[in-house]
XYZ file of C-alpha atoms in Angstrom:
673
model
C 119.300 103.416 149.070
C 118.192 107.015 149.593
C 115.618 108.433 147.217
C 116.802 110.769 144.475
C 115.292 114.264 144.696
C 112.915 115.147 141.876
C 114.025 117.699 139.311
C 111.186 120.140 138.735
C 112.109 120.931 135.135
C 112.013 117.236 134.166
C 108.463 117.099 135.505
C 107.815 120.284 133.529
C 109.139 118.622 130.348
C 106.660 115.804 130.851
C 103.927 118.391 131.416
C 104.933 120.160 128.188
C 104.601 116.882 126.261
C 101.254 116.196 127.938
C 99.927 119.579 126.814
C 100.911 118.727 123.241
C 99.125 115.404 123.522
C 95.943 116.913 124.989
C 95.859 119.521 122.216
C 96.533 116.880 119.531
C 93.798 114.588 120.778
C 91.433 117.566 121.086
C 91.951 117.998 117.318
C 93.213 121.561 117.511
C 94.071 122.364 113.911
C 97.229 124.322 114.787
C 98.840 121.247 116.396
C 100.008 119.326 113.334
C 102.925 117.289 114.677
C 101.426 115.851 117.839
C 103.458 112.684 117.235
C 106.521 114.481 118.674
C 105.132 114.430 122.202
C 105.469 110.612 122.282
C 109.166 110.862 121.459
C 109.536 113.223 124.433
C 107.770 110.687 126.667
C 109.838 107.733 125.403
C 113.240 109.447 125.722
C 112.405 110.844 129.167
C 111.051 107.467 130.317
C 114.236 105.759 129.138
C 116.369 108.261 131.037
C 114.404 107.981 134.296
C 114.035 104.182 134.065
C 117.781 103.731 133.548
C 118.554 105.966 136.533
C 116.172 103.941 138.675
C 117.596 100.620 137.480
C 121.199 101.643 138.061
C 120.343 102.708 141.607
C 118.484 99.450 142.190
C 121.534 97.467 141.029
C 123.589 98.921 143.895
C 122.045 96.271 146.152
C 122.845 93.366 143.806
C 121.666 92.380 140.371
C 118.902 89.870 141.181
C 117.424 91.972 143.970
C 117.870 95.084 141.843
C 115.830 93.645 138.979
C 113.025 92.584 141.296
C 113.030 95.965 143.024
C 112.988 97.787 139.668
C 110.060 95.796 138.243
C 108.182 96.056 141.551
C 108.459 99.837 141.594
C 107.227 100.027 137.987
C 104.252 97.776 138.773
C 103.302 99.852 141.811
C 103.342 102.971 139.677
C 101.569 101.698 136.553
C 99.158 98.923 137.478
C 96.514 100.638 139.670
C 95.922 103.577 137.323
C 95.982 101.258 134.314
C 93.239 99.095 135.807
C 91.201 102.172 136.694
C 91.623 103.574 133.185
C 90.712 100.279 131.520
C 87.557 100.108 133.629
C 86.610 103.566 132.380
C 87.387 102.613 128.767
C 85.245 99.479 129.011
C 82.374 101.452 130.540
C 82.515 104.053 127.750
C 82.647 101.318 125.109
C 79.735 99.413 126.643
C 77.597 102.516 127.000
C 78.486 104.505 123.903
C 80.595 102.367 121.613
C 79.576 100.988 118.234
C 78.822 97.298 117.778
C 82.353 96.594 116.420
C 83.880 98.485 119.357
C 81.870 96.422 121.861
C 82.754 93.228 120.056
C 86.479 94.009 120.334
C 86.327 95.284 123.945
C 87.362 91.983 125.512
C 90.392 91.572 123.265
C 91.323 95.233 123.724
C 91.120 94.879 127.500
C 93.286 91.763 127.565
C 95.836 93.362 125.247
C 96.154 96.434 127.500
C 96.501 94.418 130.708
C 99.094 92.135 129.094
C 101.025 95.023 127.508
C 100.724 94.175 123.810
C 97.948 96.524 122.670
C 100.299 98.342 120.279
C 100.657 95.151 118.235
C 96.934 94.427 118.440
C 96.162 97.815 116.922
C 98.924 97.484 114.319
C 97.836 94.023 113.154
C 94.116 94.618 113.712
C 94.006 97.239 110.931
C 93.099 100.079 113.273
C 95.462 102.779 112.028
C 96.467 105.663 114.252
C 95.225 107.920 111.479
C 91.723 106.632 112.223
C 91.934 107.685 115.864
C 89.409 110.480 115.317
C 87.278 108.733 112.687
C 86.260 105.531 114.476
C 87.766 105.989 117.940
C 88.487 103.096 120.270
C 88.436 103.983 123.960
C 91.548 101.786 124.323
C 93.656 103.063 121.439
C 95.765 105.497 123.466
C 97.119 102.542 125.480
C 99.431 101.588 122.617
C 102.166 103.888 123.954
C 101.835 102.487 127.469
C 102.307 98.989 126.042
C 105.449 100.098 124.206
C 106.815 101.645 127.398
C 106.016 98.559 129.483
C 107.724 96.311 126.933
C 110.780 98.557 127.091
C 110.768 98.471 130.901
C 110.648 94.680 130.831
C 113.445 94.536 128.265
C 115.789 97.038 129.926
C 116.998 94.813 132.820
C 117.367 91.910 130.378
C 119.609 94.038 128.180
C 121.644 94.844 131.257
C 121.816 91.145 132.116
C 123.199 90.331 128.682
C 125.795 93.053 129.213
C 126.570 91.825 132.739
C 130.320 92.598 132.692
C 129.637 96.153 131.622
C 126.875 96.507 134.204
C 129.366 95.695 136.952
C 131.562 98.521 135.728
C 128.515 100.796 135.698
C 127.997 100.034 139.357
C 131.629 100.947 139.986
C 131.448 103.999 137.729
C 134.329 102.678 135.680
C 135.295 104.794 132.624
C 134.909 101.584 130.625
C 131.193 102.339 130.600
C 131.885 103.997 127.265
C 131.475 100.593 125.666
C 127.989 100.245 127.116
C 127.039 103.780 126.072
C 128.313 103.219 122.530
C 126.511 99.863 122.335
C 123.186 101.273 123.500
C 123.543 104.264 121.174
C 124.218 101.922 118.262
C 121.141 99.843 119.116
C 119.069 103.022 119.272
C 120.363 104.174 115.888
C 119.645 100.788 114.287
C 116.129 100.750 115.731
C 115.289 104.260 114.526
C 116.786 103.561 111.079
C 114.966 100.254 110.493
C 112.212 101.862 108.364
C 114.906 103.122 105.985
C 116.129 99.633 105.114
C 113.082 97.409 105.726
C 109.751 98.200 104.031
C 107.082 98.724 106.695
C 103.585 100.128 106.782
C 102.983 103.478 108.451
C 101.291 101.822 111.416
C 104.013 99.223 111.904
C 106.498 102.080 112.171
C 104.264 104.090 114.502
C 103.160 101.265 116.797
C 106.108 98.872 116.499
C 108.221 98.299 119.595
C 111.199 97.379 117.403
C 111.168 100.957 116.026
C 110.039 102.977 119.051
C 112.449 101.289 121.476
C 115.211 103.297 119.806
C 113.826 106.490 121.344
C 113.707 104.780 124.761
C 117.324 103.584 124.420
C 118.479 107.123 123.626
C 117.310 108.105 127.115
C 118.959 105.030 128.651
C 122.311 105.827 127.042
C 122.076 109.403 128.256
C 121.383 108.309 131.848
C 124.457 106.071 131.882
C 126.639 108.743 130.308
C 125.475 111.384 132.757
C 126.706 109.366 135.736
C 130.209 110.335 134.627
C 129.806 113.868 133.272
C 127.319 115.204 135.825
C 127.707 116.267 139.443
C 130.084 119.110 138.771
C 132.418 117.173 136.465
C 131.393 119.211 133.415
C 133.369 122.244 132.333
C 131.830 125.698 132.251
C 132.108 125.754 128.465
C 130.301 122.409 128.120
C 127.615 123.641 130.476
C 127.130 126.698 128.311
C 126.863 124.542 125.166
C 124.252 122.306 126.806
C 122.255 125.370 127.836
C 122.207 126.720 124.295
C 121.530 123.287 122.834
C 118.600 122.810 125.198
C 117.082 126.152 124.250
C 117.370 125.312 120.552
C 115.954 121.843 121.261
C 112.901 123.207 123.083
C 112.162 125.675 120.274
C 112.625 122.854 117.757
C 110.127 120.641 119.596
C 107.547 123.429 119.597
C 108.174 123.975 115.863
C 107.720 120.264 115.093
C 104.456 120.112 117.026
C 103.068 123.192 115.284
C 104.445 122.897 111.761
C 105.250 119.288 110.796
C 102.226 117.308 109.668
C 102.089 113.694 110.790
C 101.516 112.619 107.164
C 104.987 113.763 106.082
C 106.697 110.678 104.669
C 110.056 111.383 106.360
C 108.407 111.038 109.769
C 107.950 107.303 109.137
C 111.410 106.867 107.634
C 113.448 107.598 110.740
C 111.984 111.036 111.429
C 110.545 110.146 114.838
C 113.991 108.979 115.933
C 115.476 112.308 114.825
C 113.069 114.122 117.154
C 114.936 112.407 120.021
C 117.942 114.671 119.340
C 116.328 117.933 120.551
C 114.802 116.009 123.478
C 118.302 114.969 124.571
C 119.385 118.598 124.300
C 116.510 119.734 126.524
C 117.193 117.065 129.166
C 120.901 117.934 129.155
C 120.143 121.629 129.632
C 117.887 120.787 132.566
C 120.559 118.628 134.198
C 123.196 121.372 133.954
C 120.715 123.990 135.127
C 120.465 125.779 131.772
C 118.795 129.105 132.537
C 116.141 129.560 129.821
C 115.061 125.920 129.560
C 115.054 125.352 133.313
C 113.090 128.523 134.017
C 110.436 127.735 131.403
C 109.996 124.075 132.306
C 110.037 124.772 136.064
C 106.841 126.813 135.852
C 104.435 125.451 138.439
C 101.554 124.602 136.035
C 103.875 122.521 133.831
C 105.403 120.801 136.859
C 101.963 119.942 138.261
C 100.857 118.587 134.884
C 104.028 116.531 134.603
C 103.645 114.919 138.012
C 100.061 113.893 137.241
C 100.765 113.156 133.563
C 100.326 109.388 133.725
C 96.915 109.551 135.409
C 95.725 112.303 133.060
C 96.960 110.397 130.002
C 95.246 107.143 130.952
C 91.906 108.777 131.767
C 91.617 111.589 129.219
C 90.801 109.699 126.005
C 87.592 107.921 127.124
C 86.462 111.212 128.688
C 87.160 113.022 125.423
C 84.824 110.586 123.658
C 82.040 111.212 126.183
C 82.348 114.966 125.748
C 82.459 114.668 121.936
C 79.217 112.662 121.903
C 77.445 114.924 124.412
C 78.359 118.216 122.740
C 77.880 117.369 119.057
C 77.136 120.505 117.056
C 77.873 122.890 119.960
C 81.070 124.354 118.592
C 84.671 123.199 118.682
C 85.728 125.760 121.285
C 83.199 124.501 123.812
C 84.062 120.856 123.142
C 87.801 121.468 123.567
C 87.307 123.543 126.729
C 85.075 120.961 128.388
C 87.350 118.078 127.282
C 90.389 119.767 128.825
C 88.577 120.678 132.045
C 87.009 117.266 132.647
C 90.197 115.368 131.798
C 92.418 117.515 134.003
C 90.065 117.393 136.989
C 89.579 113.631 136.755
C 93.275 113.042 136.078
C 94.455 115.083 139.065
C 91.897 113.323 141.280
C 93.131 109.895 140.139
C 96.743 110.963 140.677
C 96.145 112.081 144.267
C 93.741 109.308 145.257
C 95.238 106.265 143.518
C 98.636 106.863 141.898
C 100.385 109.064 144.447
C 100.022 106.773 147.477
C 102.095 104.165 145.637
C 104.929 106.452 144.563
C 108.272 105.616 146.223
C 108.555 107.232 149.621
C 104.853 107.898 149.942
C 103.091 106.877 153.153
C 99.583 107.460 151.863
C 96.969 108.751 154.261
C 97.596 108.101 157.958
C 100.531 105.876 156.960
C 98.365 103.354 155.108
C 100.410 103.114 151.910
C 98.392 100.248 150.422
C 94.917 101.280 151.588
C 93.734 103.028 148.453
C 95.391 100.707 145.930
C 94.025 97.636 147.686
C 90.555 99.130 147.226
C 91.191 100.515 143.740
C 92.431 97.266 142.171
C 89.451 95.019 143.021
C 86.983 97.824 142.349
C 88.551 98.453 138.967
C 88.689 94.751 138.141
C 85.031 94.332 139.126
C 84.071 97.284 136.932
C 85.926 95.755 133.991
C 84.165 92.402 134.351
C 80.765 94.050 134.818
C 81.151 96.317 131.790
C 82.432 93.509 129.589
C 79.422 91.382 130.485
C 77.069 94.338 130.053
C 78.642 95.234 126.724
C 78.364 91.666 125.482
C 74.655 91.635 126.359
C 73.902 94.689 124.218
C 72.692 93.501 120.841
C 74.751 94.855 117.952
C 73.144 97.833 116.295
C 71.710 97.384 112.832
C 73.621 99.084 110.035
C 72.184 102.407 108.960
C 71.630 101.087 105.435
C 71.436 97.457 104.376
C 73.498 97.879 101.222
C 73.306 94.219 100.259
C 69.505 94.212 100.277
C 69.347 97.619 98.638
C 71.625 96.483 95.824
C 69.449 93.406 95.307
C 66.259 95.459 95.272
C 67.603 98.166 92.987
C 69.590 96.002 90.595
C 72.279 98.702 90.689
C 75.237 96.372 91.240
C 74.300 93.725 88.679
C 77.471 92.905 86.710
C 77.534 94.209 83.166
C 79.761 92.188 80.857
C 82.282 94.596 79.359
C 82.577 92.851 75.990
C 78.819 92.558 75.561
C 78.489 96.173 76.665
C 81.011 97.297 74.069
C 79.175 95.441 71.304
C 75.864 96.861 72.524
C 77.270 100.356 72.051
C 78.153 99.585 68.455
C 75.302 101.078 66.386
C 75.557 98.191 63.949
C 75.273 95.509 66.607
C 72.026 93.851 67.591
C 70.572 95.660 70.602
C 69.585 93.742 73.742
C 65.873 93.711 74.588
C 64.620 96.410 76.951
C 63.548 94.906 80.336
C 59.813 94.360 80.634
C 59.526 96.499 83.825
C 60.616 99.599 81.951
C 57.874 101.813 80.522
C 59.686 103.142 77.456
C 57.074 105.844 76.919
C 58.341 107.701 79.983
C 61.625 109.490 80.697
C 64.077 107.066 82.299
C 66.053 108.407 85.272
C 68.758 106.362 87.033
C 71.657 106.691 89.474
C 75.344 105.984 88.751
C 78.346 105.993 91.066
C 79.125 104.124 94.276
C 77.462 103.575 97.642
C 76.159 107.164 97.867
C 74.350 106.713 94.538
C 72.966 103.442 95.846
C 71.684 105.147 99.001
C 70.263 108.125 97.116
C 68.254 105.729 94.941
C 66.179 105.024 98.053
C 64.335 108.315 97.556
C 63.399 107.934 93.908
C 60.240 105.900 94.544
C 58.733 108.676 96.640
C 59.347 111.331 93.987
C 55.988 112.392 92.617
C 57.064 115.461 90.679
C 57.568 113.534 87.463
C 53.959 112.404 87.435
C 53.233 110.273 84.414
C 56.172 111.423 82.297
C 59.178 110.061 84.268
C 60.155 106.715 85.756
C 63.158 106.114 88.045
C 64.878 102.894 87.027
C 68.132 100.985 87.734
C 71.548 102.335 86.798
C 74.937 100.946 87.864
C 76.414 101.656 91.311
C 78.705 98.985 92.803
C 80.033 99.764 96.277
C 83.318 101.610 96.442
C 83.250 102.886 92.862
C 83.823 106.405 91.619
C 84.820 108.256 88.482
C 88.469 107.289 88.541
C 89.024 103.704 87.446
C 92.629 103.814 86.262
C 94.270 100.420 86.113
C 97.399 101.847 87.696
C 95.620 103.838 90.421
C 95.866 103.145 94.143
C 93.585 104.842 96.658
C 94.016 105.837 100.285
C 90.975 105.607 102.546
C 89.538 107.042 105.745
C 87.600 110.106 106.837
C 90.808 112.025 107.396
C 91.972 113.473 104.039
C 95.504 113.358 105.415
C 95.324 109.613 106.037
C 97.768 108.001 103.624
C 96.999 104.367 104.434
C 96.425 102.594 101.105
C 93.108 100.909 100.405
C 94.560 99.231 97.347
C 93.773 99.304 93.640
C 90.372 100.144 92.203
C 87.962 97.160 92.520
C 87.516 95.161 89.339
C 83.782 95.873 89.127
C 84.581 99.596 88.993
C 86.845 99.343 85.971
C 85.788 100.214 82.411
C 83.310 102.622 83.926
C 82.668 104.482 80.689
C 81.531 101.332 78.880
C 79.575 99.858 81.796
C 77.663 103.059 82.544
C 76.897 103.766 78.909
C 75.741 100.164 78.443
C 73.316 100.601 81.356
C 71.933 103.750 79.696
C 71.373 101.755 76.497
C 70.083 98.673 78.291
C 67.458 100.538 80.318
C 66.706 103.181 77.647
C 67.586 106.063 79.984
C 67.235 109.718 79.123
C 68.552 111.289 82.382
C 71.452 109.484 84.087
C 72.474 111.007 87.442
C 76.176 110.646 88.321
C 76.548 110.900 92.106
C 79.977 111.940 93.383
C 81.678 109.332 95.537
C 84.024 109.826 98.466
C 86.425 107.746 96.351
C 86.612 110.642 93.876
C 87.997 113.037 96.483
C 90.398 110.720 98.255
C 94.199 110.589 97.918
C 95.702 108.747 94.939
C 98.980 107.621 93.493
C 99.332 106.546 89.881
C 101.619 104.507 87.690
C 104.023 103.401 90.389
C 104.698 107.023 91.402
C 105.507 107.127 95.120
C 103.845 110.538 95.523
C 100.346 110.731 96.981
C 98.220 113.237 95.073
C 94.826 114.787 95.720
C 92.310 116.848 93.809
C 93.861 120.248 93.236
C 96.982 118.651 91.799
C 96.926 119.068 87.987
C 97.532 115.350 87.434
C 94.432 114.416 89.458
C 92.262 117.263 88.145
C 93.025 116.276 84.557
C 92.092 112.650 85.216
C 88.786 113.596 86.888
C 87.867 116.088 84.159
C 88.748 113.612 81.425
C 86.784 110.848 83.156
C 83.719 113.083 83.386
C 83.862 114.168 79.762
C 84.467 110.650 78.421
C 81.688 109.172 80.547
C 79.171 111.883 79.665
C 80.004 111.511 75.942
C 79.511 107.750 76.147
C 76.157 108.176 77.910
C 74.985 110.708 75.345
C 76.039 108.377 72.541
C 74.044 105.594 74.223
C 70.834 107.681 74.181
C 70.946 110.043 77.171
C 69.478 113.500 76.600
C 70.879 115.291 79.659
C 73.300 114.238 82.394
C 73.025 115.336 86.032
C 76.233 115.314 88.084
C 76.169 115.845 91.854
C 78.683 117.154 94.346
C 79.417 115.022 97.432
C 77.441 115.285 100.676
C 78.783 117.976 103.017
C 81.335 116.642 105.549
C 80.109 115.026 108.740
C 79.746 117.722 111.361
C 81.395 116.001 114.310
C 84.653 115.510 112.420
C 87.657 117.565 113.562
C 87.620 121.034 112.083
C 90.827 120.510 110.119
C 89.291 117.436 108.452
C 85.991 119.192 107.724
C 87.803 122.183 106.250
C 89.957 119.980 104.039
C 86.926 118.028 102.811
C 85.066 121.246 102.021
C 88.099 122.529 100.160
C 88.203 119.374 98.048
C 84.474 119.653 97.399
C 85.006 123.216 96.155
C 87.729 122.002 93.801
C 85.438 119.239 92.521
C 82.632 121.761 92.011
C 85.010 123.894 89.928
C 85.781 120.892 87.707
C 82.051 120.265 87.248
C 81.567 123.900 86.256
C 84.239 123.600 83.560
C 82.648 120.407 82.205
C 79.172 122.017 82.226
C 80.482 124.719 79.894
C 81.200 122.188 77.144
C 78.690 119.395 77.745
C 74.883 119.231 78.415
C 75.376 118.815 82.163
C 73.305 120.025 85.123
C 75.107 120.316 88.471
C 73.110 119.007 91.431
C 74.724 120.563 94.506
C 74.172 117.846 97.083
C 76.791 119.389 99.363
C 75.061 122.746 99.709
C 71.695 121.060 100.138
C 72.984 118.859 102.980
C 74.961 121.754 104.526
C 71.709 123.736 104.820
C 70.132 121.062 107.041
C 70.061 121.874 110.743
C 72.072 119.664 113.104
C 69.082 117.530 114.098
C 67.978 116.854 110.520
C 71.523 116.170 109.382
C 72.051 113.639 112.180
C 68.737 111.949 111.387
C 68.938 112.003 107.585
C 72.673 111.489 106.948
C 73.909 109.854 110.165
C 77.258 108.604 108.865
C 78.033 111.812 106.973
C 78.156 110.047 103.592
C 74.992 108.048 102.862
C 71.454 109.423 103.255
C 69.034 106.981 104.858
C 65.587 106.506 103.249
C 63.969 109.693 104.688
C 67.051 111.696 103.754
C 67.103 110.297 100.216
C 63.388 111.059 99.804
C 63.942 114.624 100.979
C 66.921 115.058 98.632
C 64.774 113.894 95.726
C 61.855 116.121 96.755
C 63.983 119.242 97.304
C 66.943 118.867 94.944
C 67.175 116.045 92.388
C 63.498 115.934 91.410
C 63.104 119.701 90.893
C 66.226 119.752 88.695
C 64.710 117.084 86.422
C 61.304 118.801 86.428
C 62.927 122.066 85.325
C 64.584 120.295 82.397
C 61.194 118.865 81.402
C 59.492 122.237 81.705
C 62.115 123.855 79.464
C 61.784 121.061 76.903
C 65.410 119.955 77.310
C 64.319 116.352 77.914
C 61.417 114.437 76.388
C 59.934 110.986 76.677
C 60.925 108.511 73.949
C 57.325 108.316 72.767
């Protein structure tokens, strides 16, 4: 069985997809539809795998299957082991405590080819790839491909009579082509008929195998129409179709956002259509497509694509952590350079000696792999043991203890609260720790309010006339508490993975917060904006996801603010402070930071409208935190949301406290006495 000569443009197509992936993972804002590059990989892998299998079957079915799987193992296993060793080392040295705790399971899942299902069922959405990155998460696609490679010969075995005709190039192969095409269509269309989560669609082999089977069907069909059997007119059509397909792929990568709902309802399968057009144009020698994809840089990238793909993501994480705050351009440049250099080195030193027909160095085909496998395995074991020995890091803020100390999450009975707000009802006694002769100041909101309360004790500006005291700030709460509301979570504003309905303790916010004002005899409640206020929502069974800036969301936020402020004033408050959120975390991708800042600006505009009609003072926590230098920001607000104790104290000393002192100086607030 003589080896089939490589087609440069097919390598170039793989290199084109790799470039899209590197740009997507580098978080370049102009690459919106990076998901399309995986469809290119899957269709091309299906085509090449089917060609290899059909050639292997020429020597008999049993031997052909063994030969096919052996060739795949020789190609994939050494680099996979090397890449896993690198991922484990990065996790052990730089990963968070949860990442280290899951390293063993992640490693096993990669080496046993089921990591896509581990990530799907382990609630690690692909949308969170840049928020809480796992050094193993990019292996999901390799697991899908390996599962498809295992399944392909078995599919052929089930279709044994048709396989025999394939070997004889019988025109009856149409039945096999139609059958595989039908399976591909059913797989890609599954999300249209069976409800699935976004991540099940993205990670699921049962959905993504459709793209692989498209390539398989094309490989079988091309055995009959290729090799000069195609008419000049058909060749011309393929050339034009390939050119349109290549332009379409570029357009999808640049213009179609991954959050578009149609992408997860069969859209990824549709992307396979232009990929088929491009491959067909390459096979007929289509001028434009072949010339573009035969460029030497793309061909070189394509031939080393597997090594670069496996190695790049852990290296990206190292660069991201080393170059925090040094500019996105520098981070992207260094990430590309390091990944390409390391990937090409791995390709030439480990992967290439095992490629079919290679004799290695001095004829020793197995020399490097025999060294690479045990070295990689030893590195994995060492790093797993080392990672397990590292004690888990303490959380930045102990919210449970803070809530206990501050009394900010103590349940307030809604019915009792409602009766307490009735002027004719008997009022509950004021707690003994509250000095009612001084101005009462307290925090309201969610976890950010809880964290900001850490700094109130160190505030000395109020002297003898003010006393910080408990408010009400259960974790995860915000202004919106609609019974029919459902939130989406994550650092990425485009992440549409539902968190679920508003927690019960967050509901009836207006009554609970006003009751706390009455209960603690507060004059200055401080409402601290929550990340929950600026997330993505859907209401009342509406399938649309809406964000601030949409009139439906803006109206709800503005109404919630006005109703809450009115209730607090009716309960005895003299002035209400309302904050903006903390400025976005600085090591987030630029597109995410820009979107968060945009939403903060929209929220600030709502606050300004409310301040025109109610006695409200805006405390601009975002601009205060944005003015911190990189070192202070990292030390004072390490997670980009919650200030630790020194950060909270500084916020009180420089922002919250002075705002209250100015109100006192102008006589706009006064102590009850």
